[in-house]
Coordinates of C-alpha atoms in Angstrom, one line a residue:
M270 CA 8.6 -6.3 -11.5
K271 CA 9.1 -5.3 -7.8
F272 CA 7.5 -7.0 -4.8
L273 CA 6.3 -5.7 -1.5
A274 CA 5.2 -7.4 1.7
I275 CA 2.5 -5.3 3.4
T276 CA 0.7 -5.5 6.8
L277 CA -2.3 -3.5 8.1
I278 CA -1.5 -4.9 11.6
V279 CA -4.9 -6.5 12.1
H280 CA -5.2 -7.5 15.8
A281 CA -8.0 -10.0 15.8
P282 CA -8.5 -13.6 17.0
H283 CA -6.8 -16.3 14.9
P284 CA -9.2 -17.3 12.2
V285 CA -8.8 -21.0 12.9
T286 CA -8.0 -21.3 16.7
G287 CA -9.8 -18.2 17.9
V288 CA -6.8 -17.2 20.1
R289 CA -5.7 -13.6 20.0
K290 CA -2.1 -12.7 20.6
S291 CA -1.2 -9.9 23.0
T292 CA -0.6 -6.5 21.5
Q293 CA 3.2 -6.8 22.1
E294 CA 3.3 -10.2 20.5
R295 CA 1.5 -8.9 17.5
F296 CA 4.0 -6.0 17.1
R297 CA 6.9 -8.5 17.5
E298 CA 5.3 -10.6 14.7
V299 CA 5.3 -7.5 12.4
L300 CA 9.0 -6.9 13.1
D301 CA 9.8 -10.6 12.5
N302 CA 7.9 -10.5 9.2
A303 CA 9.8 -7.4 8.1
L304 CA 13.1 -9.2 8.8
L305 CA 11.9 -12.2 6.9
A306 CA 10.9 -10.1 3.9
E307 CA 14.4 -8.5 3.7
E308 CA 16.0 -12.0 4.2
L309 CA 14.0 -13.5 1.3
G310 CA 14.7 -10.6 -1.1
F311 CA 11.5 -8.6 -1.1
D312 CA 11.9 -5.1 -2.5
G313 CA 9.8 -3.3 0.1
F314 CA 7.9 -3.7 3.3
G315 CA 4.7 -1.7 4.0
V316 CA 2.8 -0.8 7.2
G317 CA -0.8 0.4 7.0
E318 CA -2.4 3.2 9.0
R319 CA -5.8 2.7 10.6
H320 CA -7.3 4.3 13.7
E321 CA -10.0 1.8 14.6
R322 CA -10.7 -1.7 15.5
P323 CA -9.4 -4.4 14.7
F324 CA -6.2 -2.6 13.7
I325 CA -3.2 -1.4 15.8
S326 CA -1.5 0.4 12.9
S327 CA -2.2 3.9 14.2
S328 CA 1.5 4.9 14.2
P329 CA 3.3 3.7 11.1
P330 CA 6.3 6.2 11.5
V331 CA 7.1 4.6 14.8
V332 CA 6.8 1.0 13.5
L333 CA 8.7 1.8 10.4
S334 CA 11.5 3.5 12.4
H335 CA 12.0 0.3 14.4
I336 CA 12.0 -1.7 11.2
A337 CA 14.5 0.7 9.7
A338 CA 16.9 0.1 12.6
L339 CA 16.6 -3.7 12.1
T340 CA 17.1 -3.8 8.3
S341 CA 19.5 -2.3 5.8
R342 CA 18.2 -2.7 2.3
I343 CA 14.5 -3.1 2.0
R344 CA 12.5 0.0 1.1
L345 CA 9.9 1.1 3.7
F346 CA 6.3 1.9 2.6
T347 CA 3.2 3.3 4.3
A348 CA 0.0 1.6 3.1
V349 CA -1.6 4.0 3.3
T350 CA -0.8 7.3 5.1
T351 CA -4.3 8.8 5.8
L352 CA -3.5 12.4 5.1
S353 CA -7.2 13.4 5.3
L354 CA -6.9 12.8 9.1
L355 CA -3.5 14.2 9.7
D356 CA -1.9 17.7 10.1
P357 CA 0.4 17.8 7.0
V358 CA 3.1 19.7 8.9
R359 CA 3.3 17.1 11.7
A360 CA 3.1 14.3 9.1
Y361 CA 6.0 15.9 7.3
E362 CA 8.1 16.2 10.5
D363 CA 7.6 12.5 11.3
Y364 CA 8.3 11.2 7.8
A365 CA 11.3 13.5 7.1
T366 CA 12.8 12.3 10.3
L367 CA 12.2 8.6 9.5
D368 CA 13.6 9.2 6.0
H369 CA 16.9 10.4 7.4
L370 CA 17.0 7.6 10.0
S371 CA 16.4 5.0 7.2
G372 CA 19.0 6.4 4.8
G373 CA 16.4 7.5 2.3
R374 CA 14.5 4.2 2.1
L375 CA 11.0 5.6 2.8
E376 CA 8.2 5.8 0.2
L377 CA 4.7 6.9 1.0
I378 CA 1.4 5.6 -0.3
I379 CA -1.2 8.1 0.7
G380 CA -5.0 8.0 0.7
K381 CA -8.1 9.4 2.4
G382 CA -8.6 6.3 4.5
N383 CA -11.8 4.3 5.2
G384 CA -13.9 3.8 8.3
A385 CA -16.5 5.9 10.2
A386 CA -14.9 5.3 13.6
Q387 CA -11.6 6.9 12.6
R388 CA -13.4 9.8 10.9
D389 CA -15.3 10.4 14.1
L390 CA -12.1 10.2 16.2
F391 CA -10.5 13.0 14.1
R392 CA -13.8 14.9 13.6
V393 CA -13.6 14.5 9.8
T394 CA -16.8 14.3 7.8
P395 CA -17.4 12.2 4.6
E396 CA -18.2 15.4 2.8
D397 CA -14.9 17.1 3.5
Q398 CA -12.6 14.1 3.6
W399 CA -11.6 14.3 -0.1
D400 CA -10.8 18.0 0.2
R401 CA -8.8 17.4 3.4
N402 CA -6.8 14.7 1.6
A403 CA -6.0 17.0 -1.3
E404 CA -5.1 20.0 0.8
S405 CA -3.0 18.0 3.2
Y406 CA -1.1 16.4 0.3
E407 CA -0.5 19.8 -1.4
V408 CA 0.9 21.3 1.8
F409 CA 3.0 18.2 2.6
R410 CA 4.3 18.1 -0.9
T411 CA 5.3 21.8 -0.8
I412 CA 7.0 21.5 2.6
W413 CA 9.1 18.7 1.2
R414 CA 10.3 20.8 -1.7
Q415 CA 10.6 24.4 -0.3
D416 CA 12.6 25.7 2.6
K417 CA 10.0 28.3 3.4
V418 CA 6.3 27.7 2.8
T419 CA 3.3 30.0 2.5
A420 CA -0.1 28.4 2.1
A421 CA -3.7 29.4 2.6
T422 CA -5.5 26.5 4.0
R423 CA -9.1 25.6 5.1
F424 CA -8.5 22.7 7.5
R425 CA -5.5 23.9 9.5
P426 CA -3.9 27.3 10.3
G427 CA -2.4 28.9 7.2
L428 CA 1.4 29.1 6.8
T429 CA 3.4 32.3 6.1
D430 CA 7.1 31.8 5.3
A431 CA 7.0 28.8 7.6
E432 CA 10.2 26.7 8.1
V433 CA 9.7 23.1 9.0
W434 CA 12.5 20.9 10.2
P435 CA 14.4 18.7 9.6
R436 CA 14.9 19.4 5.9
P437 CA 14.5 16.3 3.8
F438 CA 16.9 13.6 2.9
Q439 CA 15.2 12.5 -0.3
Q440 CA 14.7 15.3 -2.7
P441 CA 11.8 14.7 -3.0
I442 CA 10.3 11.6 -1.4
R443 CA 8.3 9.4 -3.9
V444 CA 4.6 9.5 -3.1
W445 CA 2.2 6.9 -4.4
H446 CA -1.6 7.5 -4.3
G447 CA -3.6 4.6 -2.9
S448 CA -7.0 4.1 -4.6
A449 CA -9.7 1.6 -3.9
T450 CA -12.9 3.1 -5.5
S451 CA -12.4 6.8 -6.0
E452 CA -11.7 8.9 -9.1
E453 CA -10.7 11.7 -6.8
S454 CA -7.5 10.0 -5.6
V455 CA -6.7 8.8 -9.2
D456 CA -7.1 12.4 -10.5
L457 CA -4.8 13.8 -7.8
A458 CA -2.1 11.3 -8.6
A459 CA -2.3 12.0 -12.3
R460 CA -2.4 15.8 -11.8
Y461 CA 1.0 15.7 -10.0
G462 CA 2.5 13.0 -12.1
D463 CA 2.7 10.6 -9.2
P464 CA 2.4 6.7 -9.3
L465 CA -0.8 5.0 -8.4
F466 CA -1.3 2.0 -6.2
S467 CA -4.6 0.1 -6.7
A468 CA -6.0 -1.6 -3.6
N469 CA -7.2 -4.5 -5.7
V470 CA -8.4 -6.5 -2.7
T471 CA -12.1 -6.4 -2.0
N472 CA -13.8 -6.8 -5.4
P473 CA -13.3 -8.6 -8.7
I474 CA -10.9 -7.0 -11.2
E475 CA -13.4 -4.8 -13.2
P476 CA -13.7 -1.7 -10.9
Y477 CA -9.9 -1.6 -10.3
A478 CA -9.1 -2.0 -14.0
E479 CA -11.6 0.9 -14.8
L480 CA -9.9 3.2 -12.3
I481 CA -6.4 2.4 -13.7
R482 CA -7.8 3.1 -17.2
Y483 CA -9.1 6.5 -15.9
Y484 CA -5.7 7.2 -14.3
R485 CA -4.0 6.7 -17.7
E486 CA -6.5 9.0 -19.3
R487 CA -6.0 11.7 -16.7
W488 CA -2.2 11.3 -16.9
E489 CA -2.4 12.0 -20.6
H490 CA -4.8 14.9 -20.0
Y491 CA -2.3 16.6 -17.7
G492 CA 0.5 16.2 -20.3
H493 CA 2.8 13.7 -18.6
D494 CA 5.1 11.3 -20.4
P495 CA 3.3 8.0 -20.8
A496 CA 6.7 6.2 -20.3
A497 CA 6.9 7.7 -16.8
L498 CA 3.6 6.2 -15.6
A499 CA 3.8 3.6 -12.8
V500 CA 1.1 1.4 -11.3
G501 CA 1.2 -0.9 -8.3
A502 CA -1.5 -3.4 -7.2
G503 CA -2.4 -5.4 -4.1
T504 CA -3.6 -9.0 -3.7
A505 CA -6.4 -10.3 -1.5
G506 CA -4.4 -13.3 -0.2
F507 CA -1.4 -15.4 -0.9
Y508 CA -0.4 -19.1 -0.4
A509 CA 1.8 -21.0 -2.8
A510 CA 2.4 -24.7 -2.6
R511 CA 3.9 -27.3 -5.0
T512 CA 0.4 -28.3 -6.2
S513 CA -2.9 -26.5 -6.3
Q514 CA -4.6 -29.3 -4.3
E515 CA -2.1 -28.8 -1.5
A516 CA -2.5 -25.0 -1.6
I517 CA -6.3 -25.2 -1.5
A518 CA -6.4 -27.7 1.4
A519 CA -4.0 -25.6 3.5
Y520 CA -5.8 -22.3 2.8
R521 CA -9.4 -23.6 3.3
P522 CA -9.5 -23.3 7.1
V523 CA -8.1 -19.8 6.9
F524 CA -10.7 -18.7 4.4
E525 CA -13.6 -20.3 6.3
G526 CA -12.4 -18.6 9.5
N527 CA -12.2 -15.2 7.9
L528 CA -15.6 -15.8 6.3
A529 CA -17.2 -16.5 9.7
F530 CA -15.5 -13.4 11.1
Q531 CA -17.0 -11.2 8.3
K532 CA -20.4 -12.7 9.0
R533 CA -20.1 -12.0 12.7
L534 CA -19.5 -8.4 11.8
G535 CA -22.6 -8.3 9.7
L536 CA -20.7 -8.1 6.4
E537 CA -21.9 -9.7 3.2
P538 CA -19.0 -11.6 1.7
V539 CA -18.1 -10.7 -1.9
F540 CA -16.7 -14.2 -2.5
P541 CA -18.9 -16.7 -0.7
T542 CA -16.7 -19.8 -1.3
L543 CA -13.0 -20.5 -1.4
E544 CA -13.3 -21.6 -5.0
D545 CA -14.9 -18.3 -6.0
F546 CA -12.3 -16.4 -4.0
V547 CA -9.5 -18.1 -5.8
E548 CA -11.1 -17.7 -9.2
R549 CA -12.5 -14.1 -9.1
S550 CA -10.5 -12.2 -6.5
S551 CA -6.9 -11.1 -6.8
A552 CA -5.8 -13.8 -4.3
L553 CA -2.8 -15.8 -5.4
I554 CA -3.5 -19.3 -4.1
G555 CA -2.2 -22.3 -5.9
S556 CA 0.9 -23.8 -7.6
P557 CA 3.7 -21.5 -8.8
Q558 CA 2.5 -21.8 -12.4
Q559 CA -1.1 -20.9 -11.5
I560 CA 0.1 -17.9 -9.6
I561 CA 2.3 -16.8 -12.5
E562 CA -0.5 -17.1 -14.9
K563 CA -2.9 -15.1 -12.7
V564 CA -0.4 -12.3 -12.3
R565 CA 0.0 -12.2 -16.0
R566 CA -3.7 -11.9 -16.5
Y567 CA -3.9 -9.0 -14.1
H568 CA -0.9 -7.4 -15.7
E569 CA -2.7 -7.5 -19.1
R570 CA -5.5 -5.3 -17.5
F571 CA -3.4 -3.1 -15.2
G572 CA 0.0 -2.8 -16.7
H573 CA 1.3 -2.8 -13.1
T574 CA 5.0 -3.1 -12.3
V575 CA 4.8 -3.4 -8.5
L576 CA 2.8 -6.1 -6.6
H577 CA 2.2 -6.5 -2.9
L578 CA 1.6 -9.7 -0.9
H579 CA 0.4 -10.0 2.7
A580 CA 3.3 -10.0 5.1
D581 CA 1.3 -11.8 7.8
A582 CA 0.7 -15.5 8.1
G583 CA -3.0 -14.6 8.5
G584 CA -4.0 -18.0 9.9
L585 CA -1.4 -20.1 8.3
T586 CA 1.3 -21.7 10.5
D587 CA 4.6 -19.9 10.7
R588 CA 6.1 -22.8 8.8
Q589 CA 3.5 -22.7 6.0
H590 CA 3.9 -18.9 5.8
R591 CA 7.7 -19.1 5.4
D592 CA 7.6 -22.0 3.0
S593 CA 5.1 -20.2 0.8
L594 CA 7.2 -17.0 0.7
E595 CA 10.3 -19.0 0.0
L596 CA 8.5 -20.7 -2.9
F597 CA 7.4 -17.3 -4.2
Q598 CA 11.0 -16.1 -4.3
S599 CA 12.5 -19.3 -5.8
D600 CA 9.9 -20.2 -8.4
I601 CA 7.5 -17.3 -9.0
A602 CA 9.3 -14.0 -8.6
P603 CA 12.2 -14.8 -11.0
V604 CA 9.7 -15.5 -13.8
L605 CA 7.7 -12.3 -13.2
R606 CA 10.9 -10.2 -12.8
R607 CA 12.0 -11.4 -16.3
E608 CA 8.6 -11.0 -18.0
I609 CA 7.3 -7.8 -16.4
P610 CA 9.4 -4.6 -16.3
D611 CA 10.3 -2.6 -13.2
P612 CA 8.8 0.8 -12.6
P613 CA 10.3 3.6 -14.7
F614 CA 12.5 5.0 -11.9
S615 CA 15.4 3.9 -9.8
W616 CA 14.4 1.7 -6.8
G617 CA 16.5 3.7 -4.3
P618 CA 16.8 7.1 -2.6
V619 CA 15.4 10.0 -4.7
L620 CA 18.2 12.6 -4.4
A621 CA 17.4 15.0 -7.2
E622 CA 14.2 16.6 -8.3
P623 CA 13.1 14.9 -11.6
V624 CA 12.2 17.0 -14.6
A625 CA 8.4 16.8 -14.8
V626 CA 5.7 18.5 -16.8
S627 CA 3.7 20.8 -14.5
A628 CA 0.0 20.1 -14.1
P629 CA -2.1 22.4 -16.2
A630 CA -5.1 24.1 -14.6
E631 CA -8.5 22.7 -15.4
H632 CA -10.7 24.5 -17.9

């Protein structure tokens, strides 16, 4: 199993103290967490993309380029690249450049994105967002694979023998499809034989397990090799301590602060108590053995081979955050790496086009 640390770069008041760091301090914290993730042996570090409050993750290529310059081994993920909002030509240019600068360490997780404010900012409607996402991905994918591109498009000017530079380093880049609730993104991933990354954060396990089941069904429908399928999954929170009592006590102020923040925003919490959150959400809070057992339970439903944890302290002290991640790497990750297989592809630069079954047309 592989492990990612991911941040959406939320810029909000501290859930316990109410103090909000400056924008520069928040970005510095992201860089420090990326360095910590590489130091501790995480396999990847991801940066989200959102274009609305309370996030400042509007430019993941810039943030990841800085992280690429500070690190040497860890793979760099987007989480997610909102292709429904972006020009695929410009997105390709940014990410192909970043891929060269990082020595082929880039992987994309794409998705349509959420949030009315960012849709309004880019003049995208809920009705056309799925179509924009699919079209942008198809154009992006083609540019990465072909030196000259011709494409008839609805949402940007068409391309005729277009050349886009620089030409790629990875041939091709691996693209995961992020999915929270939609069958559309799941079908797009299966159609092209791409891996799926389940958000697995907001709700209990059932809707995510159903989408992954549907992904496997569509994967088979499109004629792909079942052995080549790969699934990743997120977590709603993380804190590991030597005992469950210690973990719960340390995390309670964080949970209660976040709960109050949700209520101020007018949001109805899915998990109204910490005990419910620990029991029914994907959060990994407890002793090493409890966390291992919970990942096992989720793996039985998902069959996932990649797991992400939150890179941010998220209300914990820096010492608590580091100690928790160190405990994960010393007592939890080795067990899960032994018991759960890695994805069915090399965890490194993709330097040759894999042989794949082409997606058949729908009938």
